[in-house]
Coordinates of C-alpha atoms in Angstrom, one line a residue:
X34 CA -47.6 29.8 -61.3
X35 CA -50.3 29.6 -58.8
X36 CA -51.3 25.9 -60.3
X37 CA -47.2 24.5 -60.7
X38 CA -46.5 25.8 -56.7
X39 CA -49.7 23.8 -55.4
X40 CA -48.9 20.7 -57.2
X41 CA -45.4 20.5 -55.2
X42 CA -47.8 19.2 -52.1
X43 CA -48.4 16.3 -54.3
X44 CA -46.5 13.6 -53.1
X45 CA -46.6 10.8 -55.9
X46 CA -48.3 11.3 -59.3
X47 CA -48.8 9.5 -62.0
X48 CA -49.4 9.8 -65.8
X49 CA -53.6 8.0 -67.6
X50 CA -53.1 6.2 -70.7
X51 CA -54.4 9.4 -72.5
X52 CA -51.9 11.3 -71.0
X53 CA -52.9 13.2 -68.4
X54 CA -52.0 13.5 -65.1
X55 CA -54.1 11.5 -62.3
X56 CA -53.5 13.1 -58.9
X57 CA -54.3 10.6 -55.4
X58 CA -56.3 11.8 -53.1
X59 CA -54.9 11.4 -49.5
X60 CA -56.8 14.6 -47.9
X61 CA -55.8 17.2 -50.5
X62 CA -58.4 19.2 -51.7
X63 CA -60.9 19.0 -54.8
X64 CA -59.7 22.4 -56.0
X65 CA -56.2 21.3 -56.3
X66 CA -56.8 18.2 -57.5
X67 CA -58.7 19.9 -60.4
X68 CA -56.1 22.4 -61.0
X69 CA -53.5 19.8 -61.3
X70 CA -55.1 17.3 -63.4
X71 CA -56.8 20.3 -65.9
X72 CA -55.7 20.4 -69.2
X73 CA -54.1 23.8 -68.3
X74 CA -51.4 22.2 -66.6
X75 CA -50.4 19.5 -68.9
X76 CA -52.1 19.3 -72.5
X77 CA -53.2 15.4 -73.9
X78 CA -50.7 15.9 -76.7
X79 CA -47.5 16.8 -74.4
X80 CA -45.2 14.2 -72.5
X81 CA -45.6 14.8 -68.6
X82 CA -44.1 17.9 -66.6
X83 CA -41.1 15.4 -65.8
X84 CA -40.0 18.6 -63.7
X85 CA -42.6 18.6 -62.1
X86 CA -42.6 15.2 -60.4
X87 CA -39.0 15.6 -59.3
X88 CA -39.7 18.8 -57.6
X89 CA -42.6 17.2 -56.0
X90 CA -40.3 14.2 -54.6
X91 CA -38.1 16.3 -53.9
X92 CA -40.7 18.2 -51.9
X93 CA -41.9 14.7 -50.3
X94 CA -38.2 14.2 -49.1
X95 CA -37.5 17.4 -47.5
X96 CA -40.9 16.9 -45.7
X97 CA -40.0 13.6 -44.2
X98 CA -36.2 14.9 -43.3
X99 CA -35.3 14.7 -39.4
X100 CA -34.7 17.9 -37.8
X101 CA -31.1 19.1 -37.5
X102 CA -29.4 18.4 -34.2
X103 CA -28.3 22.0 -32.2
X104 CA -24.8 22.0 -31.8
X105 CA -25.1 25.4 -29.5
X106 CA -23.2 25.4 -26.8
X107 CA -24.8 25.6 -23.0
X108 CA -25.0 29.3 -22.0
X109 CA -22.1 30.8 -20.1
X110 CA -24.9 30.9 -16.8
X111 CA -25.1 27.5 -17.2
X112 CA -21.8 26.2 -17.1
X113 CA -20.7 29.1 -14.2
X114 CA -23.5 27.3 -12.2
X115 CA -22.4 23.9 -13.0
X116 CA -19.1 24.7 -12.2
X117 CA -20.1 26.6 -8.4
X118 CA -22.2 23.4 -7.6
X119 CA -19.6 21.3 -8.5
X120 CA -17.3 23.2 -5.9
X121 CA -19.8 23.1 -3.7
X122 CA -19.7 19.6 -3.4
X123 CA -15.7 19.2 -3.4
X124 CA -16.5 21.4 0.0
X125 CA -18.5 18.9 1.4
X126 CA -16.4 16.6 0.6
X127 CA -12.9 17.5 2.5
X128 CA -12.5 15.5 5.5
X129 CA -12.6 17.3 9.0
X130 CA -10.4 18.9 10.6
X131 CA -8.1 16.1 12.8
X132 CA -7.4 16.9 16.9
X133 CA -4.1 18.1 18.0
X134 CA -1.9 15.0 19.0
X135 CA -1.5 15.3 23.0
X136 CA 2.1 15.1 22.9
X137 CA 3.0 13.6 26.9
X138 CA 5.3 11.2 27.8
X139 CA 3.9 8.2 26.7
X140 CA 5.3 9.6 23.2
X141 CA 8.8 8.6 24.5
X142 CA 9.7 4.6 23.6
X143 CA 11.8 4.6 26.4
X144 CA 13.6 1.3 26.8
X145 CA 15.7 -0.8 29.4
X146 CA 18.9 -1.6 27.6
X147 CA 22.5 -3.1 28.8
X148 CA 26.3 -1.4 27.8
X149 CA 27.7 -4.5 26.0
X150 CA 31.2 -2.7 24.7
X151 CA 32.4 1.0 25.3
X152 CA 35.3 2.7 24.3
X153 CA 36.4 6.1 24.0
X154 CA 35.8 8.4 20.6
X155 CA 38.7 8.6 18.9
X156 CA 37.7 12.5 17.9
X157 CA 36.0 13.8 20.6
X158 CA 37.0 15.1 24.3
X159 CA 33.8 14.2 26.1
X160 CA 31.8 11.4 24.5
X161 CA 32.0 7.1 24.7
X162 CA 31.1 5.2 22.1
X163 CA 28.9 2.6 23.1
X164 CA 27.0 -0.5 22.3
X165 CA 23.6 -1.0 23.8
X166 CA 21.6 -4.6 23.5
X167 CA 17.7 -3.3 24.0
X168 CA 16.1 -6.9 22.6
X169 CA 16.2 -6.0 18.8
X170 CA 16.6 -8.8 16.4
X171 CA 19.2 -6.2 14.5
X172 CA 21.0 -6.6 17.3
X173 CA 22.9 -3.9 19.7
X174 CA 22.6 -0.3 18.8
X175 CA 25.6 2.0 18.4
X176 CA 24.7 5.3 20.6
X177 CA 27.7 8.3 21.7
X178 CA 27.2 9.4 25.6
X179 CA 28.8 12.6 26.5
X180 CA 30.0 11.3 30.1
X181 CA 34.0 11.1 29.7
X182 CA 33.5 13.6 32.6
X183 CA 32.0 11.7 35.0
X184 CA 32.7 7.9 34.1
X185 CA 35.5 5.9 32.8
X186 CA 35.3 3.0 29.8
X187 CA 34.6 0.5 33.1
X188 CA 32.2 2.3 34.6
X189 CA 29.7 1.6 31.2
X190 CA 30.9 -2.2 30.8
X191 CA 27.6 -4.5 31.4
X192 CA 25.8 -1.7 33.3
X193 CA 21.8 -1.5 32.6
X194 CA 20.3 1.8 31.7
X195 CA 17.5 3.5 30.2
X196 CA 17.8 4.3 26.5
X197 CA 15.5 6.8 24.5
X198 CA 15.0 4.5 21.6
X199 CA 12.6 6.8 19.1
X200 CA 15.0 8.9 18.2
X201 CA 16.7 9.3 14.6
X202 CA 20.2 8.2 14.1
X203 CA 22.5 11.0 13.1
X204 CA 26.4 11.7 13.7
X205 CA 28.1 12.7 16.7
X206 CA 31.7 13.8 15.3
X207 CA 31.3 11.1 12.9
X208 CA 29.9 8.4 15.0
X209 CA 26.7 7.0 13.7
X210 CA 24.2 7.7 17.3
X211 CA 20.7 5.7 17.4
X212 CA 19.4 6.8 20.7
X213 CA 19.7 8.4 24.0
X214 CA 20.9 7.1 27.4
X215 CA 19.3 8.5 29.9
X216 CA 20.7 10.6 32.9
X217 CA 19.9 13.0 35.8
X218 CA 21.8 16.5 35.5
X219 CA 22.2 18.7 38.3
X220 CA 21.0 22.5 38.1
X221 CA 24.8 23.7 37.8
X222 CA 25.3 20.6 35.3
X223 CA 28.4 19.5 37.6
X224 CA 27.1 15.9 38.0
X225 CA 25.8 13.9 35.9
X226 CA 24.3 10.5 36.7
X227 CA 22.6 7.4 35.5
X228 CA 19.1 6.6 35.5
X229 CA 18.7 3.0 36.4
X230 CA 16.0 0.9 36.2
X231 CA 15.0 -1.9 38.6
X232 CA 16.7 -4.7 38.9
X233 CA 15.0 -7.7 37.8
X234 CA 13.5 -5.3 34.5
X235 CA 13.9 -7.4 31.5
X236 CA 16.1 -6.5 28.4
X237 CA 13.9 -4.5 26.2
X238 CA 11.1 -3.8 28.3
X239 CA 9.7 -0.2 27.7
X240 CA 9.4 2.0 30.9
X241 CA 5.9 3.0 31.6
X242 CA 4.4 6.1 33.7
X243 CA 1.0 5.5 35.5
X244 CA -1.9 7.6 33.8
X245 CA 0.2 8.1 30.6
X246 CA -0.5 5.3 28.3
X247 CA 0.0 5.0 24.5
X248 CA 1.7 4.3 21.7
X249 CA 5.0 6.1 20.9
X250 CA 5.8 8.3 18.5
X251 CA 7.6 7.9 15.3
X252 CA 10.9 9.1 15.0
X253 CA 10.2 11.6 12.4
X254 CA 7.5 12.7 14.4
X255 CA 9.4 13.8 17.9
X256 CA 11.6 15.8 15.3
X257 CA 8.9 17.4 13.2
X258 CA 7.0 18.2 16.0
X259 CA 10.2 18.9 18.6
X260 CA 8.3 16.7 21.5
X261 CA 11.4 16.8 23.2
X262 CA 11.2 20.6 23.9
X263 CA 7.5 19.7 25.1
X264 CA 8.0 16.9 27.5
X265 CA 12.0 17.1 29.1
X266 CA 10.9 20.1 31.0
X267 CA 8.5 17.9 33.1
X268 CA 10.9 14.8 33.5
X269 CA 12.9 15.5 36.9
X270 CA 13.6 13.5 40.3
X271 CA 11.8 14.2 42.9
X272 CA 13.4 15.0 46.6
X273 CA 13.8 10.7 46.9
X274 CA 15.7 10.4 43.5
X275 CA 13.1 9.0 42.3
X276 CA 12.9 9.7 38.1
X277 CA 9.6 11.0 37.2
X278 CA 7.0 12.7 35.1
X279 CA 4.7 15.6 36.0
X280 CA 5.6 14.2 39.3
X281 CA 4.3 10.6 38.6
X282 CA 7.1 7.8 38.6
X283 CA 8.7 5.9 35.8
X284 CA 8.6 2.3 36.5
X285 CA 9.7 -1.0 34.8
X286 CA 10.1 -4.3 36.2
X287 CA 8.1 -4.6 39.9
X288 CA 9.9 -0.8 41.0
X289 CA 10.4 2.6 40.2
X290 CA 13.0 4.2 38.4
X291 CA 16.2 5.8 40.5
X292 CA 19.0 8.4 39.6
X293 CA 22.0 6.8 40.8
X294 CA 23.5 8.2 44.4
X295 CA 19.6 9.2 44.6
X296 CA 20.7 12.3 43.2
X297 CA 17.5 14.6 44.0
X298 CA 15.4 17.5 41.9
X299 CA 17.2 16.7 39.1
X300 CA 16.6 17.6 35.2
X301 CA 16.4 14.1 33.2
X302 CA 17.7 14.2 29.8

């Protein structure tokens, strides 16, 4: 048993003329050659362990086979610390934090516009229904005024006034509004006026206020943000008549801004 187990380190073998087996030597030792070439293993008169060879190649085989791959998983640690890092680094990606927008008055696209039709709103008591050419290639924009109170259809025809252009369009009793023209209100609200702009101020030029530049806002954005609430409070005439904000007057053309009749400490709206 002892001899048949050594001889499966044998990796080729081969059979003399008088039939026995002659063993190579490649580093194995004498002993075992000897055992496996002694007549004890295979007699003269007796065909060759053929059983023996195979096993032996099969041996040689198995030897020279490639390790199995592991198909075992990573350990849970592992992937719980891949994952963290990975989070880690979605962190320190986000983007900062942006500023808070200064909401002021330069947020308003206040334009200088002129009534080219008016009439009266079929459905409602106190508004006109006007048409107001501010320079856009769409041509006039369609706006309702609540001032049946304190102006007749006349009154409106070719006059020039400020209009609050960044505002959304939306229905007045079924009128289609885009925009606001602006006024001076008393503190009772008994009188409301006009806010005209200078003379020689061109069609479509915005009106500006000194220390308060920049780029309106969108429309959505005075709604979603309600700007109006944050910036009408400071828009009043000052003891002159004089429209301005925080004090500071709105101009266009080479002069300032005036409530008509110079009406004084007035809310503009």
């Amino acid at each position: 048993m002892i001899v048949r187990k050594a001889c499966l380190f044998i990796l080729a073998a081969s059979v003399s003329t008088a039939g026995a087996f002659v063993v190579p030597s490649f580093g194995v030792s004498e002993g075992l050659r000897t055992a496996c070439s002694s007549p004890s293993a295979s007699s003269p008169s007796s065909p060759p362990d053929r059983f023996l060879v195979s096993v032996a190649m099969g041996a040689e085989a198995d030897a020279g086979a490639a390790p199995e791959k592991s198909d075992a998983s990573p350990p849970a640690e592992a992937k719980a610390e891949e994952a963290g890092e990975n989070k880690e680094a979605t962190k320190k990606k986000a983007p900062p934090p942006q500023a808070d927008v200064v909401i002021d008055v330069s947020k308003l696209d206040i334009r200088v516009g002129v009534i080219t039709k008016a009439w009266e709103h079929e459905e409602a008591d106190k508004l006109f229904c006007e048409e107001i050419d501010l320079g856009e290639e769409g041509g006039p924009r369609q706006i309702a005024s609540g001032l049946k109170a304190h102006y007749g259809v006349d009154d409106l025809m070719g006059r020039k006034v400020l209009v609050l252009a960044n505002l959304k369009k939306r229905k007045l009793v079924g009128f289609p509004s885009h925009g606001m023209v602006m006024c001076a209100v008393n503190e009772d609200g008994s009188k409301v006026v006009f806010v005209n702009p200078p003379e020689d101020a061109e069609i479509g030029e915005r009106v500006m206020v000194d220390g308060f530049d920049g780029e309106p806002a969108t429309e959505n954005q005075i709604l979603k943000k309600k700007m109006l609430d944050k910036i009408f409070p400071d828009l009043k005439t000052d003891e002159d008549g004089v429209a301005t904000y925080k004090g500071v007057p709105m101009t266009a053309g080479s002069g300032k801004c005036m409530a008509q009749d110079g009406l004084a400490n007035a809310e503009i709206s």
